[in-house]
Structures are given as C-alpha cells and as structure tokens.
Amino acid sequence: MPYKYHVQMDFYADWVNILKTRLRRAGFPVDGRVQDEDVPLRYFNLRKRMISPVPRNVLVAREFTCPDECKAGLENVTAKIRKGEDLTSHLSKRITDLDYNDALLNDWGIHHLHLGIDVDDSGFVTRTGPLLFAHFDSENAYMINVMEHGDWSRQKIIEIIHSNWPEAFAKYRLPGVLGLSTKFSDEDVRKLRKAGITVLTEPEQGAVYAPIGGGYALSGDSIDALRTADGYARWIRELEEYVRSNIHYFGQEAKEQHGIELGWSIQLVLCISDDGKVSAIEPSSRVLISLGKLP
C-alpha cells in the first residue's frame, strides 16, 4: 500500500505570484488596488494590448494614405515592424494602466500607434493626432490607414480589411449569414460598445463579421483575456489534482533516483520558467517534480 503523505499546495496562489513577478519585471507594478483574483485577467489583458516584437511582413491597404507631417514617423514604425523591434513607445500611454480596456482592440483587433519621432521622458514617442491603425498577427502587420484620434468606431476599418485581405480574415466571417436586418451607424457602434453590447459588422452585402478582436464582456474586459485566464485556472486546478493523486509515485521516485526520503508532510510550490517548463518544488528537500510545459 502506498505511503500516505500530507500534501500542502496552492498552485493557483503560486500562479498569481508568478504573474505578479512577470508584471513587475516588465515594468508594470501591481499595487494593492488589484486583487489577487484579478491579476490573471489584468496580465492577459496587458498581453493582448502589447505587440510582440517579432519581424513581420508589412501589408498596406490600397486605400492607405498618410499626411506629410506623419510620413517620417510612419517610415520609422514600418522599419521597426519589419525588424521586429519593440513598438511599446508608439502605443497609448494608458498601456501602463492595467485596468484600462482598449475597446477598438477588444472589438475589432486593431492597434493604434502614434507616429512621433522623438521620445519624451516617459519613454513614449511624441503624441500625434493622426494615428496608424493596424492589425497584427504572428507573421503580418496589416496597415489599414492613418486615421484620426477618436475614429475608434468607424466601420470603414472593417470595410478596408474586407476589401484588401478577405482570405486572411475569412475565419471571422459568419458562414450562412446572408446579412444583418439592422444597419448601425458609427455613432451607434460607439454607444453600444460603451454599453457593453457587441455589434456585428457587414462591410459588404452578405459578408458579416464577428468581432475580429474576440469581443468584450459587459464589463468592457476582453473576452480573449477572460477565456485565457479561465482556461489557465482550470489547467492549474487539474494539475494540482494530478500531483495530489500521484504524490506517492513522486515520493518513490525521489527515494529511488535521488536517495531523498520525503517526510510525511510535504509542501509543494508551483514554478514556471521563462521558457515555459512547469515543475513543483518541495522547498525543504529541494526535490523537483517535472510537470511538462505550459500549455
């Protein structure tokens, strides 16, 4: 009969602490206003708002125009995109606010970037009125247009995406939907977003798009971020149950392979390395239980 252990662990609390550490290391301190249960959502909301620094192809819409005063800034941003350089300095300064929800991004998956050249004391480029509106995936940057600050609900954005890259965005089209019975104005979209109501878009008769950015909850939070946070919470609970159910095997392995006898009372701490390796450590004996990779 397997030896019985008394196991103490709280992998979810460990997970929250790991995310707090990552936020602080990236320059986003988590103050006392953020409750522990809200940390994962804030973390994945920030991840969604950031643009990963990887080299991308630059695809420019046929309708694309840029004011002369912004052309140098546009060339600078375009070069950074192609090289895979960090674009954070071109994003909204509200990127530092973990509670902020970018409605344009959450709804339509569109980033807006400032086209200034000089960097101020805060680390951001000079703010510009005209902004680059673009969608990013892992390989491409889709340059939609240079538009004005406040053009967050202009359905022209989806029209440009549909007319230029229909294949790339086909997964967001609703199959079998022939059209919308109600046509909303851009102002309607703005007001409905503010109320937390999602609006489908129809840039062309019979072409109806679900939210390219994944959509938003009534709270304004990104549904993508909510689903990711909830998914990891389920995974962590399952991982903890797996370890608890198999602790006698881990204890046997520690004795046979490392000559370490675990005591009756075991405390385990979840650890996740920067490269995604997952393990549990027993602090007193320093025994490490390998648990695979972060999904």
Tab-separated table of N, CA, C and O in Angstrom, residues 102-209:
chain	number	residue	atom	x	y	z
A	102	ASP	N	-8.991	48.576	-24.012
A	102	ASP	CA	-8.964	49.214	-25.326
A	102	ASP	C	-10.126	48.651	-26.141
A	102	ASP	O	-10.064	47.532	-26.647
A	103	ALA	N	-11.193	49.416	-26.275
A	103	ALA	CA	-12.414	48.924	-26.928
A	103	ALA	C	-12.179	48.588	-28.391
A	103	ALA	O	-12.708	47.596	-28.905
A	104	LEU	N	-11.389	49.403	-29.098
A	104	LEU	CA	-11.107	49.148	-30.512
A	104	LEU	C	-10.358	47.828	-30.678
A	104	LEU	O	-10.658	47.033	-31.569
A	105	LEU	N	-9.420	47.577	-29.801
A	105	LEU	CA	-8.647	46.335	-29.865
A	105	LEU	C	-9.495	45.135	-29.466
A	105	LEU	O	-9.486	44.096	-30.136
A	106	ASN	N	-10.235	45.268	-28.377
A	106	ASN	CA	-11.048	44.146	-27.910
A	106	ASN	C	-12.136	43.769	-28.902
A	106	ASN	O	-12.479	42.597	-29.050
A	107	ASP	N	-12.675	44.754	-29.601
A	107	ASP	CA	-13.758	44.505	-30.540
A	107	ASP	C	-13.220	44.082	-31.910
A	107	ASP	O	-13.519	42.983	-32.389
A	108	TRP	N	-12.415	44.913	-32.520
A	108	TRP	CA	-12.012	44.676	-33.904
A	108	TRP	C	-10.561	44.224	-34.077
A	108	TRP	O	-10.109	44.000	-35.196
A	109	GLY	N	-9.819	44.093	-32.970
A	109	GLY	CA	-8.442	43.607	-33.078
A	109	GLY	C	-7.491	44.606	-33.713
A	109	GLY	O	-6.491	44.214	-34.322
A	110	ILE	N	-7.777	45.898	-33.559
A	110	ILE	CA	-6.978	46.941	-34.192
A	110	ILE	C	-6.169	47.716	-33.157
A	110	ILE	O	-6.722	48.228	-32.179
A	111	HIS	N	-4.858	47.797	-33.389
A	111	HIS	CA	-3.997	48.655	-32.591
A	111	HIS	C	-3.925	50.037	-33.235
A	111	HIS	O	-3.992	50.162	-34.460
A	112	HIS	N	-3.782	51.053	-32.414
A	112	HIS	CA	-3.484	52.381	-32.953
A	112	HIS	C	-2.126	52.825	-32.413
A	112	HIS	O	-1.836	52.690	-31.234
A	113	LEU	N	-1.294	53.324	-33.316
A	113	LEU	CA	0.075	53.681	-32.972
A	113	LEU	C	0.347	55.142	-33.299
A	113	LEU	O	-0.035	55.635	-34.372
A	114	HIS	N	1.010	55.825	-32.374
A	114	HIS	CA	1.411	57.212	-32.596
A	114	HIS	C	2.635	57.252	-33.503
A	114	HIS	O	3.498	56.367	-33.453
A	115	LEU	N	2.725	58.302	-34.306
A	115	LEU	CA	3.737	58.377	-35.353
A	115	LEU	C	4.784	59.455	-35.091
A	115	LEU	O	5.425	59.949	-36.020
A	116	GLY	N	4.950	59.805	-33.812
A	116	GLY	CA	6.008	60.748	-33.473
A	116	GLY	C	7.383	60.121	-33.622
A	116	GLY	O	7.533	58.901	-33.684
A	117	ILE	N	8.398	60.964	-33.669
A	117	ILE	CA	9.786	60.506	-33.805
A	117	ILE	C	10.544	60.603	-32.481
A	117	ILE	O	11.208	59.664	-32.053
A	118	ASP	N	10.421	61.749	-31.824
A	118	ASP	CA	11.153	61.987	-30.579
A	118	ASP	C	10.508	61.234	-29.423
A	118	ASP	O	9.284	61.100	-29.354
A	119	VAL	N	11.344	60.768	-28.500
A	119	VAL	CA	10.879	60.053	-27.313
A	119	VAL	C	10.967	60.988	-26.117
A	119	VAL	O	12.015	61.604	-25.879
A	120	ASP	N	9.883	61.127	-25.355
A	120	ASP	CA	9.894	62.035	-24.207
A	120	ASP	C	10.387	61.326	-22.950
A	120	ASP	O	10.799	60.158	-22.992
A	121	ASP	N	10.346	62.027	-21.837
A	121	ASP	CA	10.877	61.494	-20.575
A	121	ASP	C	10.124	60.261	-20.095
A	121	ASP	O	10.653	59.469	-19.311
A	122	SER	N	8.889	60.098	-20.547
A	122	SER	CA	8.099	58.943	-20.121
A	122	SER	C	8.437	57.684	-20.913
A	122	SER	O	7.939	56.600	-20.606
A	123	GLY	N	9.249	57.833	-21.969
A	123	GLY	CA	9.622	56.683	-22.788
A	123	GLY	C	8.720	56.469	-23.982
A	123	GLY	O	8.882	55.481	-24.707
A	124	PHE	N	7.783	57.391	-24.205
A	124	PHE	CA	6.868	57.286	-25.341
A	124	PHE	C	7.227	58.330	-26.401
A	124	PHE	O	7.758	59.402	-26.077
A	125	VAL	N	6.926	57.997	-27.655
A	125	VAL	CA	7.164	58.958	-28.722
A	125	VAL	C	6.169	60.110	-28.601
A	125	VAL	O	5.129	59.984	-27.946
A	126	THR	N	6.498	61.220	-29.233
A	126	THR	CA	5.604	62.373	-29.252
A	126	THR	C	4.229	61.953	-29.751
A	126	THR	O	4.104	61.244	-30.744
A	127	ARG	N	3.198	62.374	-29.032
A	127	ARG	CA	1.822	62.023	-29.406
A	127	ARG	C	1.434	62.741	-30.697
A	127	ARG	O	1.792	63.905	-30.891
A	128	THR	N	0.723	62.047	-31.558
A	128	THR	CA	0.268	62.653	-32.813
A	128	THR	C	-1.248	62.535	-32.920
A	128	THR	O	-1.844	61.597	-32.394
A	129	GLY	N	-1.873	63.508	-33.618
A	129	GLY	CA	-3.318	63.446	-33.861
A	129	GLY	C	-3.644	62.314	-34.797
A	129	GLY	O	-4.382	61.388	-34.441
A	130	PRO	N	-3.085	62.321	-36.024
A	130	PRO	CA	-3.262	61.166	-36.906
A	130	PRO	C	-2.533	59.949	-36.337
A	130	PRO	O	-1.421	60.060	-35.805
A	131	LEU	N	-3.174	58.792	-36.428
A	131	LEU	CA	-2.636	57.559	-35.854
A	131	LEU	C	-2.638	56.456	-36.902
A	131	LEU	O	-3.517	56.402	-37.754
A	132	LEU	N	-1.675	55.560	-36.794
A	132	LEU	CA	-1.667	54.381	-37.647
A	132	LEU	C	-2.613	53.346	-37.064
A	132	LEU	O	-2.470	52.941	-35.912
A	133	PHE	N	-3.579	52.910	-37.844
A	133	PHE	CA	-4.479	51.831	-37.450
A	133	PHE	C	-3.998	50.564	-38.147
A	133	PHE	O	-3.891	50.526	-39.379
A	134	ALA	N	-3.709	49.515	-37.367
A	134	ALA	CA	-3.132	48.300	-37.942
A	134	ALA	C	-3.562	47.080	-37.139
A	134	ALA	O	-3.820	47.164	-35.933
A	135	HIS	N	-3.621	45.950	-37.819
A	135	HIS	CA	-3.882	44.657	-37.181
A	135	HIS	C	-2.617	43.817	-37.289
A	135	HIS	O	-1.964	43.795	-38.342
A	136	PHE	N	-2.270	43.126	-36.211
A	136	PHE	CA	-1.057	42.315	-36.180
A	136	PHE	C	-1.407	40.857	-35.919
A	136	PHE	O	-2.207	40.555	-35.029
A	137	ASP	N	-0.812	39.968	-36.713
A	137	ASP	CA	-0.807	38.557	-36.343
A	137	ASP	C	0.651	38.131	-36.197
A	137	ASP	O	1.542	38.983	-36.142
A	138	SER	N	0.925	36.855	-36.110
A	138	SER	CA	2.292	36.413	-35.829
A	138	SER	C	3.247	36.659	-36.980
A	138	SER	O	4.461	36.718	-36.779
A	139	GLU	N	2.721	36.833	-38.199
A	139	GLU	CA	3.580	36.978	-39.370
A	139	GLU	C	3.440	38.306	-40.091
A	139	GLU	O	4.387	38.753	-40.746
A	140	ASN	N	2.285	38.945	-39.985
A	140	ASN	CA	1.997	40.126	-40.795
A	140	ASN	C	1.497	41.296	-39.970
A	140	ASN	O	0.870	41.126	-38.922
A	141	ALA	N	1.781	42.493	-40.490
A	141	ALA	CA	1.168	43.714	-39.991
A	141	ALA	C	0.302	44.258	-41.113
A	141	ALA	O	0.798	44.549	-42.207
A	142	TYR	N	-0.992	44.357	-40.865
A	142	TYR	CA	-1.948	44.830	-41.864
A	142	TYR	C	-2.167	46.326	-41.640
A	142	TYR	O	-2.857	46.731	-40.700
A	143	MET	N	-1.566	47.139	-42.492
A	143	MET	CA	-1.626	48.593	-42.348
A	143	MET	C	-2.929	49.084	-42.990
A	143	MET	O	-3.057	49.109	-44.216
A	144	ILE	N	-3.885	49.441	-42.164
A	144	ILE	CA	-5.229	49.771	-42.639
A	144	ILE	C	-5.281	51.206	-43.159
A	144	ILE	O	-5.658	51.453	-44.300
A	145	ASN	N	-4.895	52.153	-42.319
A	145	ASN	CA	-4.831	53.549	-42.752
A	145	ASN	C	-4.315	54.403	-41.602
A	145	ASN	O	-4.239	53.945	-40.462
A	146	VAL	N	-3.974	55.641	-41.930
A	146	VAL	CA	-3.702	56.645	-40.909
A	146	VAL	C	-4.998	57.409	-40.707
A	146	VAL	O	-5.520	58.028	-41.648
A	147	MET	N	-5.519	57.326	-39.491
A	147	MET	CA	-6.831	57.901	-39.197
A	147	MET	C	-6.725	58.821	-37.991
A	147	MET	O	-5.648	58.957	-37.384
A	148	GLU	N	-7.817	59.432	-37.636
A	148	GLU	CA	-7.804	60.418	-36.563
A	148	GLU	C	-8.049	59.785	-35.198
A	148	GLU	O	-8.704	58.745	-35.083
A	149	HIS	N	-7.514	60.428	-34.188
A	149	HIS	CA	-7.788	60.049	-32.795
A	149	HIS	C	-9.298	60.168	-32.575
A	149	HIS	O	-9.896	61.205	-32.835
A	150	GLY	N	-9.921	59.091	-32.129
A	150	GLY	CA	-11.363	59.090	-31.926
A	150	GLY	C	-12.127	58.325	-32.984
A	150	GLY	O	-13.340	58.147	-32.859
A	151	ASP	N	-11.406	57.849	-34.004
A	151	ASP	CA	-12.070	57.070	-35.065
A	151	ASP	C	-12.248	55.603	-34.664
A	151	ASP	O	-12.216	54.714	-35.511
A	152	TRP	N	-12.455	55.373	-33.397
A	152	TRP	CA	-12.445	54.002	-32.862
A	152	TRP	C	-13.608	53.155	-33.371
A	152	TRP	O	-13.506	51.933	-33.388
A	153	SER	N	-14.709	53.784	-33.760
A	153	SER	CA	-15.892	53.005	-34.162
A	153	SER	C	-16.227	53.165	-35.641
A	153	SER	O	-17.327	52.800	-36.063
A	154	ARG	N	-15.303	53.643	-36.434
A	154	ARG	CA	-15.559	53.814	-37.867
A	154	ARG	C	-15.569	52.446	-38.554
A	154	ARG	O	-14.556	51.755	-38.609
A	155	GLN	N	-16.709	52.071	-39.075
A	155	GLN	CA	-16.831	50.767	-39.721
A	155	GLN	C	-16.061	50.686	-41.035
A	155	GLN	O	-15.869	49.593	-41.591
A	156	LYS	N	-15.550	51.833	-41.490
A	156	LYS	CA	-14.672	51.854	-42.653
A	156	LYS	C	-13.459	50.962	-42.415
A	156	LYS	O	-12.896	50.384	-43.354
A	157	ILE	N	-13.057	50.814	-41.165
A	157	ILE	CA	-11.915	49.960	-40.816
A	157	ILE	C	-12.162	48.524	-41.282
A	157	ILE	O	-11.307	47.893	-41.913
A	158	ILE	N	-13.350	48.003	-40.976
A	158	ILE	CA	-13.684	46.630	-41.370
A	158	ILE	C	-13.871	46.545	-42.880
A	158	ILE	O	-13.520	45.531	-43.507
A	159	GLU	N	-14.392	47.598	-43.489
A	159	GLU	CA	-14.532	47.612	-44.947
A	159	GLU	C	-13.168	47.486	-45.632
A	159	GLU	O	-13.025	46.756	-46.623
A	160	ILE	N	-12.171	48.192	-45.108
A	160	ILE	CA	-10.824	48.129	-45.689
A	160	ILE	C	-10.233	46.739	-45.510
A	160	ILE	O	-9.636	46.174	-46.442
A	161	ILE	N	-10.402	46.156	-44.334
A	161	ILE	CA	-9.906	44.798	-44.089
A	161	ILE	C	-10.557	43.821	-45.061
A	161	ILE	O	-9.876	42.987	-45.682
A	162	HIS	N	-11.866	43.931	-45.216
A	162	HIS	CA	-12.598	43.003	-46.081
A	162	HIS	C	-12.201	43.159	-47.550
A	162	HIS	O	-12.057	42.160	-48.268
A	163	SER	N	-12.015	44.382	-48.000
A	163	SER	CA	-11.724	44.604	-49.415
A	163	SER	C	-10.280	44.263	-49.777
A	163	SER	O	-9.991	43.940	-50.928
A	164	ASN	N	-9.374	44.294	-48.794
A	164	ASN	CA	-7.956	44.058	-49.088
A	164	ASN	C	-7.475	42.650	-48.748
A	164	ASN	O	-6.666	42.084	-49.480
A	165	TRP	N	-7.969	42.082	-47.646
A	165	TRP	CA	-7.430	40.794	-47.189
A	165	TRP	C	-8.565	39.839	-46.778
A	165	TRP	O	-8.574	39.324	-45.643
A	166	PRO	N	-9.521	39.590	-47.652
A	166	PRO	CA	-10.662	38.745	-47.257
A	166	PRO	C	-10.246	37.343	-46.848
A	166	PRO	O	-10.849	36.762	-45.937
A	167	GLU	N	-9.224	36.776	-47.500
A	167	GLU	CA	-8.810	35.405	-47.156
A	167	GLU	C	-8.185	35.358	-45.766
A	167	GLU	O	-8.439	34.433	-44.982
A	168	ALA	N	-7.358	36.361	-45.446
A	168	ALA	CA	-6.667	36.365	-44.155
A	168	ALA	C	-7.641	36.490	-42.988
A	168	ALA	O	-7.360	36.012	-41.882
A	169	PHE	N	-8.799	37.113	-43.230
A	169	PHE	CA	-9.766	37.341	-42.155
A	169	PHE	C	-11.026	36.496	-42.323
A	169	PHE	O	-12.030	36.735	-41.640
A	170	ALA	N	-10.967	35.502	-43.203
A	170	ALA	CA	-12.148	34.687	-43.501
A	170	ALA	C	-12.673	33.957	-42.263
A	170	ALA	O	-13.872	33.700	-42.148
A	171	LYS	N	-11.789	33.615	-41.330
A	171	LYS	CA	-12.230	32.865	-40.151
A	171	LYS	C	-13.162	33.680	-39.251
A	171	LYS	O	-13.833	33.125	-38.378
A	172	TYR	N	-13.198	34.997	-39.471
A	172	TYR	CA	-14.082	35.840	-38.657
A	172	TYR	C	-15.440	36.064	-39.314
A	172	TYR	O	-16.330	36.640	-38.692
A	173	ARG	N	-15.605	35.621	-40.570
A	173	ARG	CA	-16.896	35.747	-41.237
A	173	ARG	C	-17.844	34.674	-40.737
A	173	ARG	O	-17.443	33.534	-40.475
A	174	LEU	N	-19.095	35.027	-40.601
A	174	LEU	CA	-20.100	34.096	-40.103
A	174	LEU	C	-20.704	33.331	-41.274
A	174	LEU	O	-21.412	33.931	-42.105
A	175	PRO	N	-20.436	32.027	-41.370
A	175	PRO	CA	-20.949	31.255	-42.509
A	175	PRO	C	-22.469	31.131	-42.455
A	175	PRO	O	-23.059	30.967	-41.387
A	176	GLY	N	-23.086	31.220	-43.609
A	176	GLY	CA	-24.528	31.036	-43.692
A	176	GLY	C	-25.346	32.254	-43.335
A	176	GLY	O	-26.578	32.230	-43.452
A	177	VAL	N	-24.699	33.333	-42.890
A	177	VAL	CA	-25.425	34.552	-42.547
A	177	VAL	C	-25.518	35.418	-43.801
A	177	VAL	O	-24.499	35.809	-44.376
A	178	LEU	N	-26.731	35.721	-44.235
A	178	LEU	CA	-26.944	36.427	-45.503
A	178	LEU	C	-26.911	37.940	-45.357
A	178	LEU	O	-26.805	38.661	-46.345
A	179	GLY	N	-27.013	38.408	-44.144
A	179	GLY	CA	-26.986	39.850	-43.942
A	179	GLY	C	-27.572	40.221	-42.599
A	179	GLY	O	-28.119	39.374	-41.881
A	180	LEU	N	-27.448	41.486	-42.228
A	180	LEU	CA	-27.972	41.989	-40.968
A	180	LEU	C	-29.285	42.715	-41.223
A	180	LEU	O	-29.409	43.491	-42.181
A	181	SER	N	-30.259	42.485	-40.365
A	181	SER	CA	-31.558	43.131	-40.527
A	181	SER	C	-31.516	44.594	-40.118
A	181	SER	O	-32.321	45.403	-40.577
A	182	THR	N	-30.548	44.922	-39.237
A	182	THR	CA	-30.419	46.301	-38.761
A	182	THR	C	-29.038	46.833	-39.112
A	182	THR	O	-28.025	46.166	-38.861
A	183	LYS	N	-28.994	48.012	-39.697
A	183	LYS	CA	-27.730	48.662	-40.019
A	183	LYS	C	-27.431	49.709	-38.946
A	183	LYS	O	-28.265	50.559	-38.646
A	184	PHE	N	-26.245	49.623	-38.376
A	184	PHE	CA	-25.866	50.565	-37.327
A	184	PHE	C	-24.909	51.610	-37.888
A	184	PHE	O	-24.036	51.306	-38.701
A	185	SER	N	-25.065	52.835	-37.432
A	185	SER	CA	-24.135	53.893	-37.788
A	185	SER	C	-22.881	53.770	-36.931
A	185	SER	O	-22.844	53.031	-35.937
A	186	ASP	N	-21.844	54.507	-37.296
A	186	ASP	CA	-20.624	54.506	-36.489
A	186	ASP	C	-20.906	55.010	-35.081
A	186	ASP	O	-20.337	54.505	-34.109
A	187	GLU	N	-21.799	55.985	-34.964
A	187	GLU	CA	-22.162	56.507	-33.655
A	187	GLU	C	-22.916	55.453	-32.852
A	187	GLU	O	-22.724	55.331	-31.626
A	188	ASP	N	-23.759	54.668	-33.520
A	188	ASP	CA	-24.439	53.564	-32.844
A	188	ASP	C	-23.423	52.579	-32.274
A	188	ASP	O	-23.562	52.109	-31.134
A	189	VAL	N	-22.412	52.247	-33.081
A	189	VAL	CA	-21.376	51.312	-32.633
A	189	VAL	C	-20.690	51.853	-31.388
A	189	VAL	O	-20.460	51.117	-30.419
A	190	ARG	N	-20.374	53.139	-31.408
A	190	ARG	CA	-19.696	53.750	-30.248
A	190	ARG	C	-20.560	53.622	-28.990
A	190	ARG	O	-20.066	53.221	-27.922
A	191	LYS	N	-21.839	53.962	-29.113
A	191	LYS	CA	-22.723	53.935	-27.948
A	191	LYS	C	-22.960	52.510	-27.456
A	191	LYS	O	-22.988	52.265	-26.240
A	192	LEU	N	-23.138	51.574	-28.381
A	192	LEU	CA	-23.390	50.190	-27.984
A	192	LEU	C	-22.161	49.575	-27.332
A	192	LEU	O	-22.276	48.808	-26.373
A	193	ARG	N	-20.980	49.917	-27.843
A	193	ARG	CA	-19.750	49.456	-27.187
A	193	ARG	C	-19.690	49.949	-25.747
A	193	ARG	O	-19.337	49.207	-24.834
A	194	LYS	N	-19.997	51.213	-25.577
A	194	LYS	CA	-19.946	51.804	-24.234
A	194	LYS	C	-20.899	51.080	-23.286
A	194	LYS	O	-20.636	50.971	-22.084
A	195	ALA	N	-22.007	50.565	-23.842
A	195	ALA	CA	-22.985	49.829	-23.028
A	195	ALA	C	-22.625	48.354	-22.897
A	195	ALA	O	-23.361	47.600	-22.253
A	196	GLY	N	-21.514	47.932	-23.522
A	196	GLY	CA	-21.091	46.547	-23.433
A	196	GLY	C	-21.818	45.616	-24.382
A	196	GLY	O	-21.817	44.398	-24.187
A	197	ILE	N	-22.442	46.182	-25.424
A	197	ILE	CA	-23.202	45.384	-26.386
A	197	ILE	C	-22.381	45.209	-27.659
A	197	ILE	O	-21.933	46.183	-28.256
A	198	THR	N	-22.201	43.970	-28.082
A	198	THR	CA	-21.406	43.668	-29.261
A	198	THR	C	-22.235	43.851	-30.530
A	198	THR	O	-23.393	43.436	-30.589
A	199	VAL	N	-21.615	44.448	-31.538
A	199	VAL	CA	-22.276	44.697	-32.815
A	199	VAL	C	-21.525	43.941	-33.909
A	199	VAL	O	-20.309	44.057	-34.032
A	200	LEU	N	-22.251	43.151	-34.694
A	200	LEU	CA	-21.654	42.522	-35.866
A	200	LEU	C	-21.523	43.565	-36.973
A	200	LEU	O	-22.259	44.547	-37.013
A	201	THR	N	-20.577	43.358	-37.874
A	201	THR	CA	-20.366	44.312	-38.956
A	201	THR	C	-20.576	43.634	-40.302
A	201	THR	O	-20.273	42.457	-40.470
A	202	GLU	N	-21.098	44.401	-41.247
A	202	GLU	CA	-21.378	43.894	-42.586
A	202	GLU	C	-20.775	44.865	-43.609
A	202	GLU	O	-21.459	45.756	-44.123
A	203	PRO	N	-19.487	44.711	-43.921
A	203	PRO	CA	-18.843	45.646	-44.846
A	203	PRO	C	-19.327	45.520	-46.282
A	203	PRO	O	-19.135	46.428	-47.085
A	204	GLU	N	-19.923	44.391	-46.601
A	204	GLU	CA	-20.471	44.159	-47.934
A	204	GLU	C	-21.686	43.253	-47.778
A	204	GLU	O	-21.724	42.418	-46.864
A	205	GLN	N	-22.671	43.411	-48.631
A	205	GLN	CA	-23.873	42.601	-48.528
A	205	GLN	C	-23.523	41.113	-48.495
A	205	GLN	O	-22.860	40.589	-49.390
A	206	GLY	N	-23.980	40.442	-47.426
A	206	GLY	CA	-23.729	39.014	-47.281
A	206	GLY	C	-22.415	38.663	-46.619
A	206	GLY	O	-22.151	37.485	-46.369
A	207	ALA	N	-21.592	39.653	-46.305
A	207	ALA	CA	-20.320	39.408	-45.616
A	207	ALA	C	-20.433	39.977	-44.202
A	207	ALA	O	-20.281	41.184	-43.991
A	208	VAL	N	-20.747	39.109	-43.240
A	208	VAL	CA	-20.959	39.533	-41.859
A	208	VAL	C	-19.820	39.011	-40.998
A	208	VAL	O	-19.500	37.817	-41.023
A	209	TYR	N	-19.219	39.913	-40.241
A	209	TYR	CA	-18.051	39.575	-39.436
A	209	TYR	C	-18.380	39.576	-37.947
A	209	TYR	O	-19.029	40.493	-37.435
